[in-house]
GROMACS .gro file of C-alpha atoms in nm:
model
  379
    1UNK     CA    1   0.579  -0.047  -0.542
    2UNK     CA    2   0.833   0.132  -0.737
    3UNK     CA    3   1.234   0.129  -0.586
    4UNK     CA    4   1.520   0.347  -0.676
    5UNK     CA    5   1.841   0.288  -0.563
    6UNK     CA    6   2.196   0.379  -0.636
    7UNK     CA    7   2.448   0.124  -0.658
    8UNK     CA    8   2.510  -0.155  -0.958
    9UNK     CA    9   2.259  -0.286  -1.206
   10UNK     CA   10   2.035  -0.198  -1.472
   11UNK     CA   11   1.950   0.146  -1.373
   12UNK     CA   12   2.287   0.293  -1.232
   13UNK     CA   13   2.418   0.575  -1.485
   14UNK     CA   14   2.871   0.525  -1.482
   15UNK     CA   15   2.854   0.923  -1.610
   16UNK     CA   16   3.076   1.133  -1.336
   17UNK     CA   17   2.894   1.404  -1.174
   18UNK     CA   18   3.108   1.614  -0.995
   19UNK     CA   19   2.830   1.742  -0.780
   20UNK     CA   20   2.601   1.673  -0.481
   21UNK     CA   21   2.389   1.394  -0.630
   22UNK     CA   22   2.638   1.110  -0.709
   23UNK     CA   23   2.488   0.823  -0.839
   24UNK     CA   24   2.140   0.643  -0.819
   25UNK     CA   25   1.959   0.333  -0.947
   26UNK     CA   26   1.591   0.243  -1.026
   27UNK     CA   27   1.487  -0.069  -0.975
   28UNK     CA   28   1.186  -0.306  -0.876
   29UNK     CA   29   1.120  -0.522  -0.597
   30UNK     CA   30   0.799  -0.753  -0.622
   31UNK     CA   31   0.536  -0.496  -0.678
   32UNK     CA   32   0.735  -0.182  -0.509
   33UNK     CA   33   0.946   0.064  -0.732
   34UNK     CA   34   1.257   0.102  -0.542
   35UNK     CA   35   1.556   0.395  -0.619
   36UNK     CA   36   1.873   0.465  -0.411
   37UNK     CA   37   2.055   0.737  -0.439
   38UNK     CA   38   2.386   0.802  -0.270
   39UNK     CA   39   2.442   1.183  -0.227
   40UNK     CA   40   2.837   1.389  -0.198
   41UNK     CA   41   2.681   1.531   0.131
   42UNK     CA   42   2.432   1.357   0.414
   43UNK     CA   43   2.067   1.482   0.309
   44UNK     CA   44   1.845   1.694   0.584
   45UNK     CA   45   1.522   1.562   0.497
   46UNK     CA   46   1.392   1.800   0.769
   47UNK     CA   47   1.464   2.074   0.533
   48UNK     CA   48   1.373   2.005   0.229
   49UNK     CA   49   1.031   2.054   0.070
   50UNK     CA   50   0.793   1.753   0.057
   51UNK     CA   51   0.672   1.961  -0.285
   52UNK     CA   52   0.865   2.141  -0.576
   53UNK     CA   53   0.799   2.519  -0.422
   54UNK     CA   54   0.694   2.374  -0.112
   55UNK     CA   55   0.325   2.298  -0.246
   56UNK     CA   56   0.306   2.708  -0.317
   57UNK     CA   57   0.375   2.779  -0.655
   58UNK     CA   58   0.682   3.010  -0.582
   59UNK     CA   59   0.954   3.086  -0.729
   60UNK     CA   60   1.215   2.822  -0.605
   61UNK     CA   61   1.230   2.512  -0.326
   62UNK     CA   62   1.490   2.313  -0.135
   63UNK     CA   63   1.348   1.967  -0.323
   64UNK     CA   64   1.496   1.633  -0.418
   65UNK     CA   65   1.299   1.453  -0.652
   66UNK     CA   66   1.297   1.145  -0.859
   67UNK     CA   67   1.082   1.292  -1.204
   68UNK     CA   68   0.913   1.018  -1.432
   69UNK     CA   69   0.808   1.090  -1.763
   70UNK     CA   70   0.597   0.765  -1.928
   71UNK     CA   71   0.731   0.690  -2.283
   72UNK     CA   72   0.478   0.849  -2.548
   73UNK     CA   73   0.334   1.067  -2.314
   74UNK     CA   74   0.444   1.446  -2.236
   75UNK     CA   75   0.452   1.560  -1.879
   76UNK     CA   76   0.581   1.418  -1.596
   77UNK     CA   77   0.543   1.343  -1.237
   78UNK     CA   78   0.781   1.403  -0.951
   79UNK     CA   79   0.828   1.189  -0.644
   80UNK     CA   80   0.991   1.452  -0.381
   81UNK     CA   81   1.122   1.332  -0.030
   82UNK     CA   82   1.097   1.549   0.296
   83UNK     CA   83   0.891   1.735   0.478
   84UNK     CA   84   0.993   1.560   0.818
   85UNK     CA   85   0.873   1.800   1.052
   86UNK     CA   86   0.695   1.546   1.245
   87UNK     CA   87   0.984   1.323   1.257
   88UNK     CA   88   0.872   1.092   0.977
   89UNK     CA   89   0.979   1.087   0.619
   90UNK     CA   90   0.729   1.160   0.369
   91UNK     CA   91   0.720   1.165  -0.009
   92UNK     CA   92   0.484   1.390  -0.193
   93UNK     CA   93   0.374   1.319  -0.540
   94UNK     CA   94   0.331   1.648  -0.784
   95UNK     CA   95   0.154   1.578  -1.161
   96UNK     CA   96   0.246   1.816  -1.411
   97UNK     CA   97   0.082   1.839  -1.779
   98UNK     CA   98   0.358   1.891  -2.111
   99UNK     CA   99   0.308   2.263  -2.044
  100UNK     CA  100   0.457   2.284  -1.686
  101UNK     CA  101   0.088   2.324  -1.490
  102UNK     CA  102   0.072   2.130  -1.163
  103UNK     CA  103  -0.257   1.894  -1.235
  104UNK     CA  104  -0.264   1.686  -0.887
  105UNK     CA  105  -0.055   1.684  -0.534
  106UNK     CA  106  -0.053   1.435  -0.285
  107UNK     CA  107   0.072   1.209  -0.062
  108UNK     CA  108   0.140   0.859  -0.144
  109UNK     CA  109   0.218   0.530   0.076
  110UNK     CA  110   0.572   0.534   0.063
  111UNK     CA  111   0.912   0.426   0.271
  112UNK     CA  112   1.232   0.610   0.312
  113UNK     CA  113   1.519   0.441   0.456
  114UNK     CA  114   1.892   0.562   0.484
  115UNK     CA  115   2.136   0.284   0.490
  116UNK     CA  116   2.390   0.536   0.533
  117UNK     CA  117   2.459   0.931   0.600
  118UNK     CA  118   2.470   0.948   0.214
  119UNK     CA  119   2.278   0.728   0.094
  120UNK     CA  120   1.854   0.708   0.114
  121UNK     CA  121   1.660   0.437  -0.056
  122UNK     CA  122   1.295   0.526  -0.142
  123UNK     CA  123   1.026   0.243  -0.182
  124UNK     CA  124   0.660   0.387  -0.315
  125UNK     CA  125   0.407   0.154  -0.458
  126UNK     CA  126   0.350   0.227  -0.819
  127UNK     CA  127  -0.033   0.270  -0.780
  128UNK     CA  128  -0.044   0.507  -0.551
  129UNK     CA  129   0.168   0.726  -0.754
  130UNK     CA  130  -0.043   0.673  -1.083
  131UNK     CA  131   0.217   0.479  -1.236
  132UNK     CA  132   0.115   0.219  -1.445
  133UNK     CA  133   0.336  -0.102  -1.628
  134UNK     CA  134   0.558   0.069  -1.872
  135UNK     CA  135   0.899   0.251  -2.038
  136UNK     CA  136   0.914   0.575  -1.781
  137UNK     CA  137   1.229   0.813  -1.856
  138UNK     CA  138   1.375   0.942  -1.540
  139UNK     CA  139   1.661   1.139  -1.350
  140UNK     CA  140   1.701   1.313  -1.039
  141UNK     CA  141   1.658   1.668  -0.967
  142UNK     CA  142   1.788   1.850  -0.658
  143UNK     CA  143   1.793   2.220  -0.542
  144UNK     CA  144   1.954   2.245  -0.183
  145UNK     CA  145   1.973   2.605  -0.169
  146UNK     CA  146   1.581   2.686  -0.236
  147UNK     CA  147   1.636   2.969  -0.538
  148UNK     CA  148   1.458   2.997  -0.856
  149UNK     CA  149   1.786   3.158  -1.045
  150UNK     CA  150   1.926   2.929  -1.310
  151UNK     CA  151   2.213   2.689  -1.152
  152UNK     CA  152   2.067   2.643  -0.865
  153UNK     CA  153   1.881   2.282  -0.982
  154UNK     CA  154   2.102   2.028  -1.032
  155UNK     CA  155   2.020   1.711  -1.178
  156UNK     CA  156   2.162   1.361  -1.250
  157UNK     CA  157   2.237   1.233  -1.503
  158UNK     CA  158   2.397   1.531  -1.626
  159UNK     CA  159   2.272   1.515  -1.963
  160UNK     CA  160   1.970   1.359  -2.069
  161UNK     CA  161   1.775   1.059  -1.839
  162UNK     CA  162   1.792   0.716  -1.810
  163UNK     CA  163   1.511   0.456  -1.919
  164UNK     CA  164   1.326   0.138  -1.672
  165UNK     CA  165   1.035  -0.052  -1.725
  166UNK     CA  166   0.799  -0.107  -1.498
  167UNK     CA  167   0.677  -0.467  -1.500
  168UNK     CA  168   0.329  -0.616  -1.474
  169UNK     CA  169   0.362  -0.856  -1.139
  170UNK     CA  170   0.079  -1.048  -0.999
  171UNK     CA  171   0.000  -1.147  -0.573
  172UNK     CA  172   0.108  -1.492  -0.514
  173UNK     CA  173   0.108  -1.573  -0.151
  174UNK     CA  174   0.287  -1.422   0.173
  175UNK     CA  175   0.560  -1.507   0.380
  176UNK     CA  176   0.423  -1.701   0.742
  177UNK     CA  177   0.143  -1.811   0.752
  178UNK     CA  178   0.221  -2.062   1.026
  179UNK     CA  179  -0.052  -2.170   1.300
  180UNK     CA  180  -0.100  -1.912   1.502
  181UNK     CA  181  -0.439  -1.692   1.696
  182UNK     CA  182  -0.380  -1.305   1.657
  183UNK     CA  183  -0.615  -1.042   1.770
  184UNK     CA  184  -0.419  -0.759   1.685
  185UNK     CA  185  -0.013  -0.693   1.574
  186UNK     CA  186   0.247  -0.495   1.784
  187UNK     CA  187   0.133  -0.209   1.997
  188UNK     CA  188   0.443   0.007   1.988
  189UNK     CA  189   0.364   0.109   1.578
  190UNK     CA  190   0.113   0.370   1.456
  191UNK     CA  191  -0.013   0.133   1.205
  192UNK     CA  192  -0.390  -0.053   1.216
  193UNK     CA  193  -0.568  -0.307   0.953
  194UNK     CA  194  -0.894  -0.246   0.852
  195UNK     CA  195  -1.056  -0.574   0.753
  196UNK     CA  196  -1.389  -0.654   0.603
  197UNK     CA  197  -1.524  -0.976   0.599
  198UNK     CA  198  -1.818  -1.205   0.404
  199UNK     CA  199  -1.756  -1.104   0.104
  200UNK     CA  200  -1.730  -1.026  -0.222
  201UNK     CA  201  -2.003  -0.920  -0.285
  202UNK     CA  202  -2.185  -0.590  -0.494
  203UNK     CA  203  -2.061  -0.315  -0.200
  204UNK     CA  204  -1.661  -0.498  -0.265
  205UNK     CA  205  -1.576  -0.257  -0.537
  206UNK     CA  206  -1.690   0.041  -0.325
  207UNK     CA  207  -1.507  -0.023  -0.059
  208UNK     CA  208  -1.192  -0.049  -0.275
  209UNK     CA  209  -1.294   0.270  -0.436
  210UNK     CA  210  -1.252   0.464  -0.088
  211UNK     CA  211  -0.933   0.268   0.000
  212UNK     CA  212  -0.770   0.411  -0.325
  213UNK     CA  213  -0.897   0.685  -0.344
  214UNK     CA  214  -0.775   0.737   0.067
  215UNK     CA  215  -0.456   0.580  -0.034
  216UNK     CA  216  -0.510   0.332   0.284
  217UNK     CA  217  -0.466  -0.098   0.218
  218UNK     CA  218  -0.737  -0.345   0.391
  219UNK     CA  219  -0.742  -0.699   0.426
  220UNK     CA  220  -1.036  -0.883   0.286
  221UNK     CA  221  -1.186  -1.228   0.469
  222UNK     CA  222  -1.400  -1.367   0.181
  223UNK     CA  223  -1.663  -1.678   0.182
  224UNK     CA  224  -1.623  -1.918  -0.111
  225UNK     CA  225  -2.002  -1.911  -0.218
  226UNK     CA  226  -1.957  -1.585  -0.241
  227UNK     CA  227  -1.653  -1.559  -0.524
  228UNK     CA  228  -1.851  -1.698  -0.823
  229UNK     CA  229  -1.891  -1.413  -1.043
  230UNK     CA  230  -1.669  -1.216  -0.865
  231UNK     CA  231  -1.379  -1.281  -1.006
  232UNK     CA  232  -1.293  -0.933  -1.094
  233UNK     CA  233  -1.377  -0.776  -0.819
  234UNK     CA  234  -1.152  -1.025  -0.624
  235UNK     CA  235  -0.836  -0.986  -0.884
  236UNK     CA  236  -0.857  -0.622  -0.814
  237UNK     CA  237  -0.820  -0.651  -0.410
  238UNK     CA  238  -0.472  -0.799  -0.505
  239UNK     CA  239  -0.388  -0.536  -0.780
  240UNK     CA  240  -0.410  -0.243  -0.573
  241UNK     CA  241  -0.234  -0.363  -0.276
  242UNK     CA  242  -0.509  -0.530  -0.036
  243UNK     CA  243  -0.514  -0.843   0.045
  244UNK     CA  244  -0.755  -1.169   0.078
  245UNK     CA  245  -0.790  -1.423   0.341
  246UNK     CA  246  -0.981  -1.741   0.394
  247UNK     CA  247  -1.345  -1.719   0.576
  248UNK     CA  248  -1.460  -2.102   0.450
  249UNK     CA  249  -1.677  -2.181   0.212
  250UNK     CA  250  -1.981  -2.111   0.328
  251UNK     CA  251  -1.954  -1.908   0.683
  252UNK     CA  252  -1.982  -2.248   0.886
  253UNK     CA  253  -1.859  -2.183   1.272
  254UNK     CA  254  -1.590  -2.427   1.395
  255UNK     CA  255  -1.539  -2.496   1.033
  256UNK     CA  256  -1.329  -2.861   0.962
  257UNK     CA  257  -1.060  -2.909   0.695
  258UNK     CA  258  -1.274  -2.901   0.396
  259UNK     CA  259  -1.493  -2.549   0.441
  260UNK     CA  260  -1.140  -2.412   0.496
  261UNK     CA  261  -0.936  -2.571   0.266
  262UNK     CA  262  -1.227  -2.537  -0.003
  263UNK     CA  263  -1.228  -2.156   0.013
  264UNK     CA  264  -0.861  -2.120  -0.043
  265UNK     CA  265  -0.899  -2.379  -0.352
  266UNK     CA  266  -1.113  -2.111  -0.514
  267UNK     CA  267  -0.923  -1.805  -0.410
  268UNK     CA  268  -0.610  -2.026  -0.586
  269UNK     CA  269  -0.832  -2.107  -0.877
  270UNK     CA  270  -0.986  -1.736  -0.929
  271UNK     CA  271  -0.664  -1.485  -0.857
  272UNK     CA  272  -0.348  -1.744  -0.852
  273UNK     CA  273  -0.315  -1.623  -0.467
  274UNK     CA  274  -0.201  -1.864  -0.197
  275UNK     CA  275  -0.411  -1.676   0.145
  276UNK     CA  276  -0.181  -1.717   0.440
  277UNK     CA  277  -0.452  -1.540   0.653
  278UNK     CA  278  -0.809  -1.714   0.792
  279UNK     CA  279  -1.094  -1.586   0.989
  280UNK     CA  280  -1.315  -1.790   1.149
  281UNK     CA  281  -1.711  -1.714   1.098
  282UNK     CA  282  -1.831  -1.528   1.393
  283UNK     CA  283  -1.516  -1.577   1.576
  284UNK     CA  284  -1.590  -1.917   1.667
  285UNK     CA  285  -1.223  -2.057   1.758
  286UNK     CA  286  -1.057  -2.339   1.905
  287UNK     CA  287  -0.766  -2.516   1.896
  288UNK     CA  288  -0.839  -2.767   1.646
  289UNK     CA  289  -0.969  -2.438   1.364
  290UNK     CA  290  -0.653  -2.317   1.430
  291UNK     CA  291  -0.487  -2.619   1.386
  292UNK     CA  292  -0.667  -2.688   1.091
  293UNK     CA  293  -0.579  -2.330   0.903
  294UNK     CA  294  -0.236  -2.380   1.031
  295UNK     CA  295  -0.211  -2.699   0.848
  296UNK     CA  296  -0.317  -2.534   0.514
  297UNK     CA  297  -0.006  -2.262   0.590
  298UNK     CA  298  -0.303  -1.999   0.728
  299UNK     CA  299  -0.283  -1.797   1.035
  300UNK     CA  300  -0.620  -1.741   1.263
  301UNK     CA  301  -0.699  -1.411   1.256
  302UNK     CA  302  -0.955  -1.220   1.494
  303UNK     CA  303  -0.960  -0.860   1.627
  304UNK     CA  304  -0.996  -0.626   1.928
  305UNK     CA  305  -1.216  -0.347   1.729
  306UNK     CA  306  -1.546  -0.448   1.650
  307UNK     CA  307  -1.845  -0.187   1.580
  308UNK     CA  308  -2.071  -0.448   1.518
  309UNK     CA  309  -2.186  -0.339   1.186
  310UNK     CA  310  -2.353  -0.657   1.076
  311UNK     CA  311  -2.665  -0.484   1.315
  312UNK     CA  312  -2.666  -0.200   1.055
  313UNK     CA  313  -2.636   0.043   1.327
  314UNK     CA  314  -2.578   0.336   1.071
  315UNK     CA  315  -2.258   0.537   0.973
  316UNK     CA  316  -2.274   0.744   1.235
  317UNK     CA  317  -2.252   0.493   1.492
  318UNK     CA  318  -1.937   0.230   1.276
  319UNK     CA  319  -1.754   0.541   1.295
  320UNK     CA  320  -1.756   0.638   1.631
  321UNK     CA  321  -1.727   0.312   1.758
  322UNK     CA  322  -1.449   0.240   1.545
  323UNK     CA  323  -1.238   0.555   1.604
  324UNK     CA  324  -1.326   0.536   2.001
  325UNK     CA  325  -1.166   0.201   2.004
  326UNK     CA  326  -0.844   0.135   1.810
  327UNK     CA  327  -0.510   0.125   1.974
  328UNK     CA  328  -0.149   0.107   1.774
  329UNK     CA  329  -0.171  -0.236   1.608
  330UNK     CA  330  -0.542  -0.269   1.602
  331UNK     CA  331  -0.675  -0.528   1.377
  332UNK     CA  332  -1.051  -0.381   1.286
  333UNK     CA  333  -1.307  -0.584   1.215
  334UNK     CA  334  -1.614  -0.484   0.894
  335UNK     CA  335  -1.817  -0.609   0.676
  336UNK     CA  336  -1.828  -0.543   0.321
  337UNK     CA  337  -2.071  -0.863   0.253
  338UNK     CA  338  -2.353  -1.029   0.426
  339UNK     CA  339  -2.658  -0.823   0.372
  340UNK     CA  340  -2.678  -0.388   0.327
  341UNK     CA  341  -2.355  -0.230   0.404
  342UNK     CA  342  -2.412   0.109   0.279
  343UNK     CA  343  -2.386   0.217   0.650
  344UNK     CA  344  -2.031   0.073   0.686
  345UNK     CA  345  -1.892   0.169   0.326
  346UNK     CA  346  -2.061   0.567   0.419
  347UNK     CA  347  -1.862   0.571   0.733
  348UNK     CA  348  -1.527   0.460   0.596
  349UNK     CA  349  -1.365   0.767   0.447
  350UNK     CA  350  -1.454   0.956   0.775
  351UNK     CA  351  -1.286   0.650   0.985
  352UNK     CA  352  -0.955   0.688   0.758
  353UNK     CA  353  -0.917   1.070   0.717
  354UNK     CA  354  -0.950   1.097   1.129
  355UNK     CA  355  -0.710   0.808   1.241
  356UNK     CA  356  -0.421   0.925   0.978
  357UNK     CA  357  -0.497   1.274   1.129
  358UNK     CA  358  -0.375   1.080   1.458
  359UNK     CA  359  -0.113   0.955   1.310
  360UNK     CA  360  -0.202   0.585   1.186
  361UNK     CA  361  -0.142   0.428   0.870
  362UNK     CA  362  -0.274   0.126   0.763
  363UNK     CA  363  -0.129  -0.196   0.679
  364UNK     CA  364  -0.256  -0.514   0.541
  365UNK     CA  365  -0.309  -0.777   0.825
  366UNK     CA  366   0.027  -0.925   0.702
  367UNK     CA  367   0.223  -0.670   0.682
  368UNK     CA  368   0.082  -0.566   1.061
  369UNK     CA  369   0.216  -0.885   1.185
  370UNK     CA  370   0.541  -0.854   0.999
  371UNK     CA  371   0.522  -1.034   0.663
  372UNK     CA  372   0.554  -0.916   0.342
  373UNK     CA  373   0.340  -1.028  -0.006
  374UNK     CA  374   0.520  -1.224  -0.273
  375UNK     CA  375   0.471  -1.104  -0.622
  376UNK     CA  376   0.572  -1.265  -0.921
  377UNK     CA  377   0.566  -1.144  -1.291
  378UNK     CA  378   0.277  -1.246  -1.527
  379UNK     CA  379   0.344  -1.556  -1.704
   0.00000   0.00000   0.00000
């Protein structure tokens, strides 16, 4: 993710503005671009458009947006916050080409927090938002008063825009990860994890295409037998913000040390990742598998939505059975490996674009349970 955020460091601009944006600072946090902005006057994000012009094209909006411009590249894009109507904050992403023309809006997994009346810290992963590793330009722009007439955008800096590179940074591990059975995270959040498991395998990179291209995270449990020659596909789970947990090495139920231990050897060995997160084939558990994934720094992970699409019941029938079921803080369980899945991967943009029209987003089973991935730079 990308963070900007006003206060000292690298990013923070000492030129006095005498007017209602203050000061702000981009920085990065792991994988999350982070900027903070401190404002003369508390900010209604209620009121403001989640969209230069509101999404319409017109004349003029009440906006306040962070605009990147990549170095060696015209155009720019524009992260805008607001748009709260329904009581949550939202960021909408705009694309513009060198010549002004709006190329691409959406809405990308982002968090807005306010620390204080004046002050609002926005973290948005970099992926979602198109941004690649680079030198981006960028300033703030702000229009509180919705007119199209000239004075009525301000913008810090003043003059001109400040520079930040965005670092390459690599999935490491996750914080927990001690022994512990879960079936599903807290109940009192709109958030789910969709999980696949016995993978990779040659349906893997289609099911990350829908994720991205639905802007939702998953959680994948993969078998070691089944990572040689994967590599890639595995790599790129991590990249994009997914993650990858343990399912042994080769799908053995009541597993011992060494089918668990020996799949999170090769995860180590193919993506540099440490999984905190293991599944037990079938569901087989007892106390001794979790004791033995909680000795390798793994929690056992199971569910309480399961549309038993190992039967290849068709889309029509993992979608309903999925979307009938889940609660707040579902854990879901898939399949993405294991034999055809072309049901499963057909029925998964349907099963995302209906739950976030009921309000869900979804989480990675860590970040569900309330930990966090580490990322470190390349190197």
């Amino acid at each position: 993710m990308v963070v900007a955020s006003a206060g000292a460091g690298g990013g923070r601009s000492a030129d006095p503005v005498g007017g209602y944006l203050v000061r702000a600072r981009l920085s990065q946090a792991g994988s999350d671009l982070i900027l903070s902005l401190r404002t003369a006057t508390p900010v209604a994000l209620a009121k403001l458009d989640r969209l230069p012009d509101g999404g319409r094209g017109g004349a003029g909006s009440r906006h306040l947006c962070l605009e990147l411009t990549a170095a060696g590249r015209r155009g720019e894009r524009l992260l805008c916050l607001g748009g709260a109507r329904d009581g949550r904050r939202r960021v909408g992403l705009e694309l513009r080409n060198a010549a002004g023309r709006v190329l691409e809006r959406q809405t990308p997994a982002a968090r807005v927090k306010r620390p204080a009346a004046t002050k609002l810290v926005l973290a948005v992963d970099p992926a979602a938002a198109g941004l690649t590793p680079g030198r981006y330009r960028w300033r703030l722009l702000a229009n509180r008063r919705g007119c199209g007439a000239a004075g009525c955008e301000e913008a810090w800096p003043g003059r001109g825009a400040r520079v930040f590179r965005l670092r390459p940074v690599r999935a490491v591990g996750c914080t927990g990860g001690a022994a512990g059975e879960f079936h599903n995270g807290p109940r009192d959040r709109d958030a789910v994890a969709l999980t696949f498991d016995d993978g990779p395998s040659e349906y893997t990179e289609g099911f990350l295409d829908v994720l991205r291209d639905e802007h939702a995270h998953g959680t994948f449990f993969e078998i070691g037998q089944e990572m040689p020659g994967r590599e890639d596909a595995m790599r790129r789970i991590l990249r994009e913000g997914d993650e990858i947990g343990d399912h042994t090495v080769n799908h053995v139920e009541y597993p011992g040390y060494f089918q668990v231990a020996g799949a999170a050897a090769r995860i180590r060995t193919y993506t540099h990742f440490e999984p905190c997160l293991f599944r037990p084939p079938g569901g087989a558990v007892d106390a001794a598998v979790v004791d033995t994934a909680g000795t390798l720094g793994m929690q056992t992970i199971l569910w309480d939505v399961d549309p038993a699409d190992w039967t290849d019941p068709g889309a029509a029938a993992v979608y309903s059975r999925v979307v009938s079921a889940v609660r707040p803080g579902s854990i879901v369980v898939m399949h993405d490996g294991g034999g055809d899945r072309s049901g499963t991967l057909a029925a998964l943009p349907r099963i995302v674009e209906t739950l976030r029209a009921r309000g869900y987003r979804f989480d990675t089973v860590s970040r569900l349970l309330g930990q966090r991935t580490i990322y470190r730079p390349y190197g």
